[in-house]
Amino acid sequence: MVPAMRRSRQALSEADCTSILAAGTSGVLALADAEGFPYSVPLSYLYSEGKIWFHCAKAGYKLDLIRSNPKASFCVIGQDKIVPAEYTTYYRSVIARGSIREITDPARQTEILRLLCRKYCPGETEASMEAEIRQYLKEVSILELDVTHLTGKQNKRLVPGT
């Protein structure tokens, strides 16, 4: 269960949340280990249609945790402006929650890698991106976070009408 936001006036709309996710380039993935301790790791990502995709190595602690407990959250900061004169920060951030899984179909992996390449290497040619994907496809895991709950919050001074 996700608790209600205490300062609900500061909640971002779903459209604002998805806009922040679509525009962002990095966020922090949070997982839990077997003892319930949090493990968080910064990652580049791709967001589309209620899913967040990541790429990583074929082995590692992150994958071990996902295989034992697929529940995850992912936080993206869309704005972080320190305002010293007001002793505050004008922020906007989003937290996505859901279950994460490995994509094992090579065709789907390739499709997601193409989208990641287009996002992070927009000046590269398709041929260059395809060569990179072919070279590393067997060494890469693709993870998919199916977003089941999405919330966003902003500083009260960013709320319209305040």
PDB file of C-alpha atoms in Angstrom:
ATOM      1  CA  MET A   1       0.000   0.000   0.000  1.00  0.00           C
ATOM      2  CA  VAL A   2       1.217   3.474  -0.848  1.00  0.00           C
ATOM      3  CA  PRO A   3       0.351   6.087   1.781  1.00  0.00           C
ATOM      4  CA  ALA A   4      -1.436   9.258   0.746  1.00  0.00           C
ATOM      5  CA  MET A   5       0.808  12.245   0.134  1.00  0.00           C
ATOM      6  CA  ARG A   6       0.800  14.421   3.254  1.00  0.00           C
ATOM      7  CA  ARG A   7       1.081  17.684   1.332  1.00  0.00           C
ATOM      8  CA  SER A   8      -1.311  16.786  -1.457  1.00  0.00           C
ATOM      9  CA  ARG A   9      -1.504  20.396  -2.728  1.00  0.00           C
ATOM     10  CA  GLN A  10       2.089  19.933  -3.870  1.00  0.00           C
ATOM     11  CA  ALA A  11       1.317  16.769  -5.847  1.00  0.00           C
ATOM     12  CA  LEU A  12       2.140  16.807  -9.527  1.00  0.00           C
ATOM     13  CA  SER A  13      -0.423  15.697 -12.080  1.00  0.00           C
ATOM     14  CA  GLU A  14       0.082  12.421 -13.912  1.00  0.00           C
ATOM     15  CA  ALA A  15       0.906  14.428 -17.048  1.00  0.00           C
ATOM     16  CA  ASP A  16       3.594  16.381 -15.174  1.00  0.00           C
ATOM     17  CA  CYS A  17       5.014  13.142 -13.762  1.00  0.00           C
ATOM     18  CA  THR A  18       5.217  11.456 -17.143  1.00  0.00           C
ATOM     19  CA  SER A  19       6.731  14.606 -18.651  1.00  0.00           C
ATOM     20  CA  ILE A  20       9.511  14.578 -16.046  1.00  0.00           C
ATOM     21  CA  LEU A  21      10.142  10.880 -16.667  1.00  0.00           C
ATOM     22  CA  ALA A  22      10.218  11.360 -20.436  1.00  0.00           C
ATOM     23  CA  ALA A  23      12.643  14.299 -20.241  1.00  0.00           C
ATOM     24  CA  GLY A  24      14.982  12.924 -17.574  1.00  0.00           C
ATOM     25  CA  THR A  25      18.267  11.199 -18.265  1.00  0.00           C
ATOM     26  CA  SER A  26      19.049   9.583 -14.923  1.00  0.00           C
ATOM     27  CA  GLY A  27      17.374   8.458 -11.753  1.00  0.00           C
ATOM     28  CA  VAL A  28      17.892   6.207  -8.759  1.00  0.00           C
ATOM     29  CA  LEU A  29      16.595   2.638  -8.711  1.00  0.00           C
ATOM     30  CA  ALA A  30      15.795   1.348  -5.218  1.00  0.00           C
ATOM     31  CA  LEU A  31      15.633  -2.345  -4.375  1.00  0.00           C
ATOM     32  CA  ALA A  32      15.559  -4.319  -1.123  1.00  0.00           C
ATOM     33  CA  ASP A  33      17.960  -7.045  -0.055  1.00  0.00           C
ATOM     34  CA  ALA A  34      17.006 -10.248   1.769  1.00  0.00           C
ATOM     35  CA  GLU A  35      17.280  -8.501   5.144  1.00  0.00           C
ATOM     36  CA  GLY A  36      15.065  -5.616   4.026  1.00  0.00           C
ATOM     37  CA  PHE A  37      17.887  -3.120   3.653  1.00  0.00           C
ATOM     38  CA  PRO A  38      17.545  -0.695   0.770  1.00  0.00           C
ATOM     39  CA  TYR A  39      19.983  -0.756  -2.115  1.00  0.00           C
ATOM     40  CA  SER A  40      19.862   2.177  -4.479  1.00  0.00           C
ATOM     41  CA  VAL A  41      21.812   2.736  -7.649  1.00  0.00           C
ATOM     42  CA  PRO A  42      21.824   5.633 -10.141  1.00  0.00           C
ATOM     43  CA  LEU A  43      20.950   4.594 -13.696  1.00  0.00           C
ATOM     44  CA  SER A  44      20.246   5.983 -17.133  1.00  0.00           C
ATOM     45  CA  TYR A  45      16.828   4.935 -18.368  1.00  0.00           C
ATOM     46  CA  LEU A  46      14.124   5.133 -20.976  1.00  0.00           C
ATOM     47  CA  TYR A  47      10.463   5.829 -20.146  1.00  0.00           C
ATOM     48  CA  SER A  48       7.505   5.098 -22.404  1.00  0.00           C
ATOM     49  CA  GLU A  49       3.939   3.884 -22.011  1.00  0.00           C
ATOM     50  CA  GLY A  50       4.067   3.175 -18.294  1.00  0.00           C
ATOM     51  CA  LYS A  51       7.357   1.270 -18.458  1.00  0.00           C
ATOM     52  CA  ILE A  52      10.899   2.216 -17.526  1.00  0.00           C
ATOM     53  CA  TRP A  53      13.781   0.349 -19.144  1.00  0.00           C
ATOM     54  CA  PHE A  54      17.383   0.066 -18.019  1.00  0.00           C
ATOM     55  CA  HIS A  55      20.420  -1.738 -19.357  1.00  0.00           C
ATOM     56  CA  CYS A  56      23.098  -3.346 -17.240  1.00  0.00           C
ATOM     57  CA  ALA A  57      25.639  -6.152 -17.160  1.00  0.00           C
ATOM     58  CA  LYS A  58      24.479  -9.771 -17.240  1.00  0.00           C
ATOM     59  CA  ALA A  59      25.539 -10.357 -13.622  1.00  0.00           C
ATOM     60  CA  GLY A  60      25.776  -8.341 -10.432  1.00  0.00           C
ATOM     61  CA  TYR A  61      24.227  -7.453  -7.119  1.00  0.00           C
ATOM     62  CA  LYS A  62      21.369  -5.481  -8.696  1.00  0.00           C
ATOM     63  CA  LEU A  63      20.252  -8.515 -10.727  1.00  0.00           C
ATOM     64  CA  ASP A  64      20.617 -10.800  -7.699  1.00  0.00           C
ATOM     65  CA  LEU A  65      18.261  -8.550  -5.735  1.00  0.00           C
ATOM     66  CA  ILE A  66      15.735  -8.285  -8.581  1.00  0.00           C
ATOM     67  CA  ARG A  67      15.673 -12.062  -8.976  1.00  0.00           C
ATOM     68  CA  SER A  68      14.897 -12.500  -5.282  1.00  0.00           C
ATOM     69  CA  ASN A  69      12.439  -9.592  -4.972  1.00  0.00           C
ATOM     70  CA  PRO A  70      11.127  -7.820  -8.084  1.00  0.00           C
ATOM     71  CA  LYS A  71       9.539  -4.915  -6.202  1.00  0.00           C
ATOM     72  CA  ALA A  72      11.285  -1.642  -7.011  1.00  0.00           C
ATOM     73  CA  SER A  73      10.972   2.106  -7.026  1.00  0.00           C
ATOM     74  CA  PHE A  74      12.672   4.641  -9.261  1.00  0.00           C
ATOM     75  CA  CYS A  75      13.126   8.328  -8.465  1.00  0.00           C
ATOM     76  CA  VAL A  76      13.826  11.082 -10.989  1.00  0.00           C
ATOM     77  CA  ILE A  77      14.507  14.696 -10.057  1.00  0.00           C
ATOM     78  CA  GLY A  78      13.075  17.027 -12.675  1.00  0.00           C
ATOM     79  CA  GLN A  79      14.105  20.290 -11.026  1.00  0.00           C
ATOM     80  CA  ASP A  80      16.510  21.103  -8.207  1.00  0.00           C
ATOM     81  CA  LYS A  81      17.118  24.816  -7.761  1.00  0.00           C
ATOM     82  CA  ILE A  82      18.565  25.944  -4.456  1.00  0.00           C
ATOM     83  CA  VAL A  83      17.133  29.288  -3.304  1.00  0.00           C
ATOM     84  CA  PRO A  84      19.408  30.418  -0.440  1.00  0.00           C
ATOM     85  CA  ALA A  85      17.466  33.629   0.251  1.00  0.00           C
ATOM     86  CA  GLU A  86      14.394  31.522   1.075  1.00  0.00           C
ATOM     87  CA  TYR A  87      16.227  28.650   2.789  1.00  0.00           C
ATOM     88  CA  THR A  88      14.620  26.210   0.407  1.00  0.00           C
ATOM     89  CA  THR A  89      14.928  24.306  -2.833  1.00  0.00           C
ATOM     90  CA  TYR A  90      12.530  24.658  -5.747  1.00  0.00           C
ATOM     91  CA  TYR A  91      12.209  21.006  -6.656  1.00  0.00           C
ATOM     92  CA  ARG A  92      10.086  18.701  -8.731  1.00  0.00           C
ATOM     93  CA  SER A  93      10.535  14.959  -8.449  1.00  0.00           C
ATOM     94  CA  VAL A  94       8.789  11.756  -9.402  1.00  0.00           C
ATOM     95  CA  ILE A  95       8.734   8.308  -7.817  1.00  0.00           C
ATOM     96  CA  ALA A  96       7.595   5.303  -9.838  1.00  0.00           C
ATOM     97  CA  ARG A  97       6.828   1.997  -8.123  1.00  0.00           C
ATOM     98  CA  GLY A  98       6.223  -1.417  -9.564  1.00  0.00           C
ATOM     99  CA  SER A  99       7.773  -4.743 -10.431  1.00  0.00           C
ATOM    100  CA  ILE A 100      10.949  -5.139 -12.409  1.00  0.00           C
ATOM    101  CA  ARG A 101      11.876  -8.032 -14.653  1.00  0.00           C
ATOM    102  CA  GLU A 102      14.528  -9.036 -17.134  1.00  0.00           C
ATOM    103  CA  ILE A 103      13.664  -8.939 -20.823  1.00  0.00           C
ATOM    104  CA  THR A 104      15.059 -12.130 -22.364  1.00  0.00           C
ATOM    105  CA  ASP A 105      13.748 -11.973 -25.929  1.00  0.00           C
ATOM    106  CA  PRO A 106      16.670 -10.813 -28.151  1.00  0.00           C
ATOM    107  CA  ALA A 107      14.338  -9.003 -30.576  1.00  0.00           C
ATOM    108  CA  ARG A 108      12.750  -7.021 -27.730  1.00  0.00           C
ATOM    109  CA  GLN A 109      16.172  -6.343 -26.201  1.00  0.00           C
ATOM    110  CA  THR A 110      17.364  -4.988 -29.538  1.00  0.00           C
ATOM    111  CA  GLU A 111      14.278  -2.783 -29.881  1.00  0.00           C
ATOM    112  CA  ILE A 112      14.814  -1.261 -26.427  1.00  0.00           C
ATOM    113  CA  LEU A 113      18.531  -0.773 -27.046  1.00  0.00           C
ATOM    114  CA  ARG A 114      17.693   1.102 -30.260  1.00  0.00           C
ATOM    115  CA  LEU A 115      15.418   3.424 -28.292  1.00  0.00           C
ATOM    116  CA  LEU A 116      18.106   3.946 -25.644  1.00  0.00           C
ATOM    117  CA  CYS A 117      20.669   4.718 -28.375  1.00  0.00           C
ATOM    118  CA  ARG A 118      18.346   7.249 -29.996  1.00  0.00           C
ATOM    119  CA  LYS A 119      17.753   8.939 -26.645  1.00  0.00           C
ATOM    120  CA  TYR A 120      21.360   9.119 -25.480  1.00  0.00           C
ATOM    121  CA  CYS A 121      23.212   9.325 -28.828  1.00  0.00           C
ATOM    122  CA  PRO A 122      20.905  11.428 -31.022  1.00  0.00           C
ATOM    123  CA  GLY A 123      23.670  12.509 -33.408  1.00  0.00           C
ATOM    124  CA  GLU A 124      24.795   8.986 -34.253  1.00  0.00           C
ATOM    125  CA  THR A 125      23.828   7.257 -37.470  1.00  0.00           C
ATOM    126  CA  GLU A 126      21.511   4.265 -37.411  1.00  0.00           C
ATOM    127  CA  ALA A 127      24.354   2.154 -38.826  1.00  0.00           C
ATOM    128  CA  SER A 128      26.644   3.169 -35.965  1.00  0.00           C
ATOM    129  CA  MET A 129      23.968   2.394 -33.374  1.00  0.00           C
ATOM    130  CA  GLU A 130      23.201  -0.982 -34.969  1.00  0.00           C
ATOM    131  CA  ALA A 131      26.902  -1.888 -34.928  1.00  0.00           C
ATOM    132  CA  GLU A 132      27.122  -0.980 -31.224  1.00  0.00           C
ATOM    133  CA  ILE A 133      24.026  -3.037 -30.415  1.00  0.00           C
ATOM    134  CA  ARG A 134      25.342  -6.069 -32.339  1.00  0.00           C
ATOM    135  CA  GLN A 135      28.683  -5.816 -30.541  1.00  0.00           C
ATOM    136  CA  TYR A 136      27.243  -5.696 -27.018  1.00  0.00           C
ATOM    137  CA  LEU A 137      23.849  -7.428 -27.192  1.00  0.00           C
ATOM    138  CA  LYS A 138      25.141 -10.687 -25.691  1.00  0.00           C
ATOM    139  CA  GLU A 139      26.782  -8.816 -22.808  1.00  0.00           C
ATOM    140  CA  VAL A 140      23.777  -6.688 -21.812  1.00  0.00           C
ATOM    141  CA  SER A 141      20.681  -7.317 -19.729  1.00  0.00           C
ATOM    142  CA  ILE A 142      17.572  -5.244 -20.264  1.00  0.00           C
ATOM    143  CA  LEU A 143      15.362  -4.571 -17.264  1.00  0.00           C
ATOM    144  CA  GLU A 144      11.749  -3.409 -17.428  1.00  0.00           C
ATOM    145  CA  LEU A 145       9.987  -1.677 -14.555  1.00  0.00           C
ATOM    146  CA  ASP A 146       6.233  -1.955 -14.996  1.00  0.00           C
ATOM    147  CA  VAL A 147       5.017   1.197 -13.266  1.00  0.00           C
ATOM    148  CA  THR A 148       1.965   0.482 -11.114  1.00  0.00           C
ATOM    149  CA  HIS A 149       2.068   3.633  -8.995  1.00  0.00           C
ATOM    150  CA  LEU A 150       3.383   7.049  -9.977  1.00  0.00           C
ATOM    151  CA  THR A 151       3.607  10.109  -7.756  1.00  0.00           C
ATOM    152  CA  GLY A 152       5.288  13.457  -8.078  1.00  0.00           C
ATOM    153  CA  LYS A 153       5.778  16.383  -5.776  1.00  0.00           C
ATOM    154  CA  GLN A 154       6.989  19.947  -6.062  1.00  0.00           C
ATOM    155  CA  ASN A 155       7.988  22.770  -3.758  1.00  0.00           C
ATOM    156  CA  LYS A 156       4.973  24.670  -2.485  1.00  0.00           C
ATOM    157  CA  ARG A 157       6.198  27.868  -4.192  1.00  0.00           C
ATOM    158  CA  LEU A 158       5.923  26.130  -7.568  1.00  0.00           C
ATOM    159  CA  VAL A 159       2.251  25.292  -7.037  1.00  0.00           C
ATOM    160  CA  PRO A 160       0.143  27.568  -9.273  1.00  0.00           C
ATOM    161  CA  GLY A 161      -1.807  30.159  -7.295  1.00  0.00           C
ATOM    162  CA  THR A 162       0.523  30.261  -4.265  1.00  0.00           C
TER     163      THR A 162
END
